[in-house]
Amino acid sequence: MYKVGIVLFDDFTDVDFFLMYDLLGRTTDSWVMSVLGTKPEHSSHLGMRVKTDGHISEVINQDAVLITSGKRGIPAAMKDTEFMSALNLDPNRQLIGSICAGSFILHELGLLKGKSLTTNPDAKGVLQSMGGDVQDLPLVINGNIATAGGCLSLMYLIGWLAERLFDSDKRKNIQNQLIPAGQLALFEDLIATTIQSAELENLNTGAQTL
């Protein structure tokens, strides 16, 4: 069983966390999820409260770590010394992913400085001003780190994680329950092609992967 940690903080974007949690939660025999934060519970942008399973420092024990997003939550988290200092991530042995502005944290930690990444389109200019090499792509992979831009790109991010840990069949088992009726082939082609294109570009850069 793999350990997958979801990094949470106050003012997180509701859809980013809850869709991520739901997609991962559809598999109970392959990984154990842990919601990690600096407090016993964190409140979303819309006021939903989510209890955490452990402190943020426990990311070091996870096989995979996914960072959520938040228009106000991310800037505040980046200023939180306890939060940032506890994020001991190691892309040499962990799979690391982010949705939307979560890539700001990976960039600030130095994991993606000088490397391509993506984020929410509305946040692109800010991340570029910080030195980020922001791509207009839904999924960008660098070694064992993947960034996804736009809330619905979670389908690609979770798909990438499932394929890296298992295979495309695992990805399909997760995603196919969510596909609109009559559009399975359309979405399968889109999701598979997006992940394959990002992985191909990753291989072309010569990045090390697990």
mmCIF file of C-alpha atoms in Angstrom:
data_model
loop_
_atom_site.group_PDB
_atom_site.id
_atom_site.type_symbol
_atom_site.label_atom_id
_atom_site.label_comp_id
_atom_site.label_asym_id
_atom_site.label_seq_id
_atom_site.Cartn_x
_atom_site.Cartn_y
_atom_site.Cartn_z
ATOM 1 C CA MET A 1 0.000 0.000 0.000
ATOM 2 C CA TYR A 2 1.329 3.391 -0.967
ATOM 3 C CA LYS A 3 1.040 6.433 1.257
ATOM 4 C CA VAL A 4 -0.391 9.530 -0.400
ATOM 5 C CA GLY A 5 -0.387 12.826 1.476
ATOM 6 C CA ILE A 6 -2.605 15.788 0.574
ATOM 7 C CA VAL A 7 -1.218 19.121 1.767
ATOM 8 C CA LEU A 8 -3.895 21.464 3.109
ATOM 9 C CA PHE A 9 -4.034 25.001 4.552
ATOM 10 C CA ASP A 10 -6.653 27.633 5.338
ATOM 11 C CA ASP A 11 -8.526 29.276 2.451
ATOM 12 C CA PHE A 12 -7.917 26.330 0.132
ATOM 13 C CA THR A 13 -9.982 26.146 -3.060
ATOM 14 C CA ASP A 14 -12.913 23.828 -2.413
ATOM 15 C CA VAL A 15 -13.093 22.053 -5.765
ATOM 16 C CA ASP A 16 -9.342 21.458 -5.908
ATOM 17 C CA PHE A 17 -9.267 19.619 -2.601
ATOM 18 C CA PHE A 18 -12.601 17.823 -2.684
ATOM 19 C CA LEU A 19 -12.225 16.572 -6.266
ATOM 20 C CA MET A 20 -8.681 15.423 -5.501
ATOM 21 C CA TYR A 21 -9.867 13.679 -2.339
ATOM 22 C CA ASP A 22 -12.783 12.065 -4.136
ATOM 23 C CA LEU A 23 -10.717 10.806 -7.067
ATOM 24 C CA LEU A 24 -8.100 9.293 -4.776
ATOM 25 C CA GLY A 25 -10.759 7.919 -2.448
ATOM 26 C CA ARG A 26 -12.235 5.787 -5.201
ATOM 27 C CA THR A 27 -9.296 3.417 -4.683
ATOM 28 C CA THR A 28 -9.057 1.797 -1.257
ATOM 29 C CA ASP A 29 -6.808 -1.179 -1.981
ATOM 30 C CA SER A 30 -3.766 0.595 -3.407
ATOM 31 C CA TRP A 31 -2.990 3.602 -1.226
ATOM 32 C CA VAL A 32 -3.809 5.223 2.079
ATOM 33 C CA MET A 33 -4.601 8.932 2.012
ATOM 34 C CA SER A 34 -3.598 11.383 4.723
ATOM 35 C CA VAL A 35 -4.668 15.027 4.854
ATOM 36 C CA LEU A 36 -1.764 16.964 6.336
ATOM 37 C CA GLY A 37 -1.712 20.520 7.667
ATOM 38 C CA THR A 38 -0.484 22.752 10.457
ATOM 39 C CA LYS A 39 -3.749 22.594 12.434
ATOM 40 C CA PRO A 40 -6.295 19.934 13.474
ATOM 41 C CA GLU A 41 -8.627 21.327 10.821
ATOM 42 C CA HIS A 42 -8.508 23.838 8.007
ATOM 43 C CA SER A 43 -11.274 25.962 6.505
ATOM 44 C CA SER A 44 -11.860 26.286 2.781
ATOM 45 C CA HIS A 45 -12.485 29.473 0.817
ATOM 46 C CA LEU A 46 -16.230 28.782 1.093
ATOM 47 C CA GLY A 47 -16.088 27.941 4.793
ATOM 48 C CA MET A 48 -16.037 24.143 4.688
ATOM 49 C CA ARG A 49 -14.006 22.614 7.518
ATOM 50 C CA VAL A 50 -11.762 19.624 6.901
ATOM 51 C CA LYS A 51 -10.059 17.670 9.672
ATOM 52 C CA THR A 52 -6.440 16.765 9.110
ATOM 53 C CA ASP A 53 -4.939 13.328 9.733
ATOM 54 C CA GLY A 54 -1.519 14.587 10.776
ATOM 55 C CA HIS A 55 0.970 17.423 10.841
ATOM 56 C CA ILE A 56 2.463 18.806 7.658
ATOM 57 C CA SER A 57 5.884 17.485 8.675
ATOM 58 C CA GLU A 58 4.617 13.948 7.954
ATOM 59 C CA VAL A 59 5.038 14.607 4.214
ATOM 60 C CA ILE A 60 8.507 13.114 4.609
ATOM 61 C CA ASN A 61 6.899 9.696 5.202
ATOM 62 C CA GLN A 62 4.690 9.742 2.092
ATOM 63 C CA ASP A 63 5.322 7.971 -1.196
ATOM 64 C CA ALA A 64 3.426 10.706 -3.015
ATOM 65 C CA VAL A 65 2.534 14.257 -1.986
ATOM 66 C CA LEU A 66 -0.108 16.441 -3.623
ATOM 67 C CA ILE A 67 -0.441 20.153 -2.890
ATOM 68 C CA THR A 68 -3.820 21.832 -3.143
ATOM 69 C CA SER A 69 -4.470 25.407 -4.186
ATOM 70 C CA GLY A 70 -6.090 28.616 -2.980
ATOM 71 C CA LYS A 71 -6.110 32.192 -4.270
ATOM 72 C CA ARG A 72 -5.693 33.533 -0.734
ATOM 73 C CA GLY A 73 -4.511 30.323 0.884
ATOM 74 C CA ILE A 74 -1.317 29.920 -1.139
ATOM 75 C CA PRO A 75 0.137 33.416 -0.451
ATOM 76 C CA ALA A 76 -0.623 32.990 3.259
ATOM 77 C CA ALA A 77 0.907 29.510 3.358
ATOM 78 C CA MET A 78 4.079 30.763 1.686
ATOM 79 C CA LYS A 79 4.464 33.334 4.468
ATOM 80 C CA ASP A 80 3.898 30.693 7.171
ATOM 81 C CA THR A 81 7.336 29.681 8.458
ATOM 82 C CA GLU A 82 6.007 26.547 10.162
ATOM 83 C CA PHE A 83 4.300 25.420 6.966
ATOM 84 C CA MET A 84 7.169 26.021 4.560
ATOM 85 C CA SER A 85 9.943 24.709 6.819
ATOM 86 C CA ALA A 86 8.034 21.463 7.426
ATOM 87 C CA LEU A 87 7.659 20.669 3.720
ATOM 88 C CA ASN A 88 10.637 18.352 3.408
ATOM 89 C CA LEU A 89 9.995 16.931 -0.044
ATOM 90 C CA ASP A 90 12.365 14.650 -1.917
ATOM 91 C CA PRO A 91 11.665 14.196 -5.657
ATOM 92 C CA ASN A 92 14.355 11.519 -5.801
ATOM 93 C CA ARG A 93 12.132 9.127 -3.879
ATOM 94 C CA GLN A 94 8.681 10.729 -3.911
ATOM 95 C CA LEU A 95 6.113 11.607 -6.534
ATOM 96 C CA ILE A 96 5.116 15.235 -6.026
ATOM 97 C CA GLY A 97 2.213 17.033 -7.633
ATOM 98 C CA SER A 98 0.305 20.289 -7.421
ATOM 99 C CA ILE A 99 -2.900 21.750 -8.737
ATOM 100 C CA CYS A 100 -3.176 25.354 -9.914
ATOM 101 C CA ALA A 101 -1.369 27.762 -7.551
ATOM 102 C CA GLY A 102 0.096 24.862 -5.600
ATOM 103 C CA SER A 103 2.996 25.130 -8.037
ATOM 104 C CA PHE A 104 3.940 28.420 -6.349
ATOM 105 C CA ILE A 105 4.961 26.425 -3.288
ATOM 106 C CA LEU A 106 7.054 23.963 -5.303
ATOM 107 C CA HIS A 107 8.753 26.878 -7.037
ATOM 108 C CA GLU A 108 9.363 28.689 -3.745
ATOM 109 C CA LEU A 109 10.908 25.535 -2.262
ATOM 110 C CA GLY A 110 13.372 25.535 -5.153
ATOM 111 C CA LEU A 111 12.094 22.280 -6.624
ATOM 112 C CA LEU A 112 11.078 23.879 -9.927
ATOM 113 C CA LYS A 113 13.312 26.919 -10.230
ATOM 114 C CA GLY A 114 14.737 26.986 -13.731
ATOM 115 C CA LYS A 115 12.288 24.290 -14.819
ATOM 116 C CA SER A 116 8.993 24.479 -16.660
ATOM 117 C CA LEU A 117 5.727 24.326 -14.738
ATOM 118 C CA THR A 118 2.090 25.337 -15.027
ATOM 119 C CA THR A 119 -0.543 26.953 -12.831
ATOM 120 C CA ASN A 120 -3.998 28.481 -12.936
ATOM 121 C CA PRO A 121 -4.107 30.793 -15.978
ATOM 122 C CA ASP A 122 -5.134 33.740 -13.784
ATOM 123 C CA ALA A 123 -1.989 33.284 -11.679
ATOM 124 C CA LYS A 124 0.433 32.924 -14.585
ATOM 125 C CA GLY A 125 1.687 36.531 -14.544
ATOM 126 C CA VAL A 126 2.459 36.503 -10.835
ATOM 127 C CA LEU A 127 4.409 33.258 -11.032
ATOM 128 C CA GLN A 128 6.340 34.539 -14.034
ATOM 129 C CA SER A 129 7.260 37.659 -12.070
ATOM 130 C CA MET A 130 8.750 35.323 -9.461
ATOM 131 C CA GLY A 131 10.919 33.709 -12.125
ATOM 132 C CA GLY A 132 8.690 30.766 -12.975
ATOM 133 C CA ASP A 133 8.899 29.274 -16.456
ATOM 134 C CA VAL A 134 5.129 28.984 -16.814
ATOM 135 C CA GLN A 135 3.743 26.971 -19.716
ATOM 136 C CA ASP A 136 0.218 27.273 -21.145
ATOM 137 C CA LEU A 137 -0.335 23.559 -20.671
ATOM 138 C CA PRO A 138 -2.738 21.565 -18.478
ATOM 139 C CA LEU A 139 0.017 19.246 -17.228
ATOM 140 C CA VAL A 140 3.778 19.712 -17.017
ATOM 141 C CA ILE A 141 6.084 16.961 -15.737
ATOM 142 C CA ASN A 142 9.672 17.364 -14.574
ATOM 143 C CA GLY A 143 11.137 14.098 -13.356
ATOM 144 C CA ASN A 144 8.932 13.008 -10.465
ATOM 145 C CA ILE A 145 7.157 16.355 -10.148
ATOM 146 C CA ALA A 146 3.941 17.198 -11.962
ATOM 147 C CA THR A 147 2.096 20.517 -11.975
ATOM 148 C CA ALA A 148 -1.439 20.879 -13.290
ATOM 149 C CA GLY A 149 -3.100 24.141 -14.322
ATOM 150 C CA GLY A 150 -6.855 24.659 -13.968
ATOM 151 C CA CYS A 151 -9.158 22.845 -11.546
ATOM 152 C CA LEU A 152 -10.380 20.248 -14.033
ATOM 153 C CA SER A 153 -6.786 19.312 -14.856
ATOM 154 C CA LEU A 154 -6.981 17.234 -11.675
ATOM 155 C CA MET A 155 -8.075 14.436 -13.989
ATOM 156 C CA TYR A 156 -4.626 14.585 -15.580
ATOM 157 C CA LEU A 157 -2.757 14.967 -12.288
ATOM 158 C CA ILE A 158 -4.447 12.006 -10.600
ATOM 159 C CA GLY A 159 -4.173 10.051 -13.846
ATOM 160 C CA TRP A 160 -0.421 10.711 -13.912
ATOM 161 C CA LEU A 161 -0.114 9.532 -10.314
ATOM 162 C CA ALA A 162 -2.105 6.356 -10.986
ATOM 163 C CA GLU A 163 -0.047 5.520 -14.073
ATOM 164 C CA ARG A 164 3.267 6.151 -12.317
ATOM 165 C CA LEU A 165 2.333 3.994 -9.340
ATOM 166 C CA PHE A 166 0.453 1.342 -11.349
ATOM 167 C CA ASP A 167 -0.685 1.573 -14.978
ATOM 168 C CA SER A 168 -3.273 3.017 -17.346
ATOM 169 C CA ASP A 169 -5.879 0.476 -16.207
ATOM 170 C CA LYS A 170 -5.704 1.916 -12.699
ATOM 171 C CA ARG A 171 -6.191 5.399 -14.139
ATOM 172 C CA LYS A 172 -9.214 4.277 -16.135
ATOM 173 C CA ASN A 173 -10.791 2.602 -13.112
ATOM 174 C CA ILE A 174 -10.611 5.940 -11.300
ATOM 175 C CA GLN A 175 -11.657 8.304 -14.053
ATOM 176 C CA ASN A 176 -14.318 6.318 -15.924
ATOM 177 C CA GLN A 177 -16.874 6.744 -13.138
ATOM 178 C CA LEU A 178 -16.778 10.503 -13.684
ATOM 179 C CA ILE A 179 -16.987 10.705 -17.471
ATOM 180 C CA PRO A 180 -20.226 12.184 -18.915
ATOM 181 C CA ALA A 181 -22.501 9.602 -20.527
ATOM 182 C CA GLY A 182 -21.690 8.909 -24.149
ATOM 183 C CA GLN A 183 -18.290 10.634 -24.009
ATOM 184 C CA LEU A 184 -16.017 7.909 -22.629
ATOM 185 C CA ALA A 185 -13.930 7.559 -25.799
ATOM 186 C CA LEU A 186 -13.630 11.338 -26.165
ATOM 187 C CA PHE A 187 -12.366 11.858 -22.625
ATOM 188 C CA GLU A 188 -10.124 8.796 -22.675
ATOM 189 C CA ASP A 189 -8.350 10.110 -25.751
ATOM 190 C CA LEU A 190 -7.980 13.560 -24.191
ATOM 191 C CA ILE A 191 -6.689 12.329 -20.834
ATOM 192 C CA ALA A 192 -4.370 9.662 -22.244
ATOM 193 C CA THR A 193 -2.928 12.015 -24.855
ATOM 194 C CA THR A 194 -2.368 14.808 -22.348
ATOM 195 C CA ILE A 195 -0.467 12.569 -19.941
ATOM 196 C CA GLN A 196 1.541 10.908 -22.716
ATOM 197 C CA SER A 197 2.520 14.268 -24.219
ATOM 198 C CA ALA A 198 3.680 15.577 -20.835
ATOM 199 C CA GLU A 199 5.666 12.400 -20.142
ATOM 200 C CA LEU A 200 7.256 12.513 -23.591
ATOM 201 C CA GLU A 201 8.403 16.079 -23.028
ATOM 202 C CA ASN A 202 9.704 14.989 -19.623
ATOM 203 C CA LEU A 203 11.747 12.200 -21.219
ATOM 204 C CA ASN A 204 13.133 14.628 -23.786
ATOM 205 C CA THR A 205 14.569 16.735 -20.962
ATOM 206 C CA GLY A 206 16.404 13.710 -19.583
ATOM 207 C CA ALA A 207 14.894 14.053 -16.108
ATOM 208 C CA GLN A 208 15.277 11.169 -13.659
ATOM 209 C CA THR A 209 12.059 9.337 -12.738
ATOM 210 C CA LEU A 210 11.099 6.696 -10.241
#
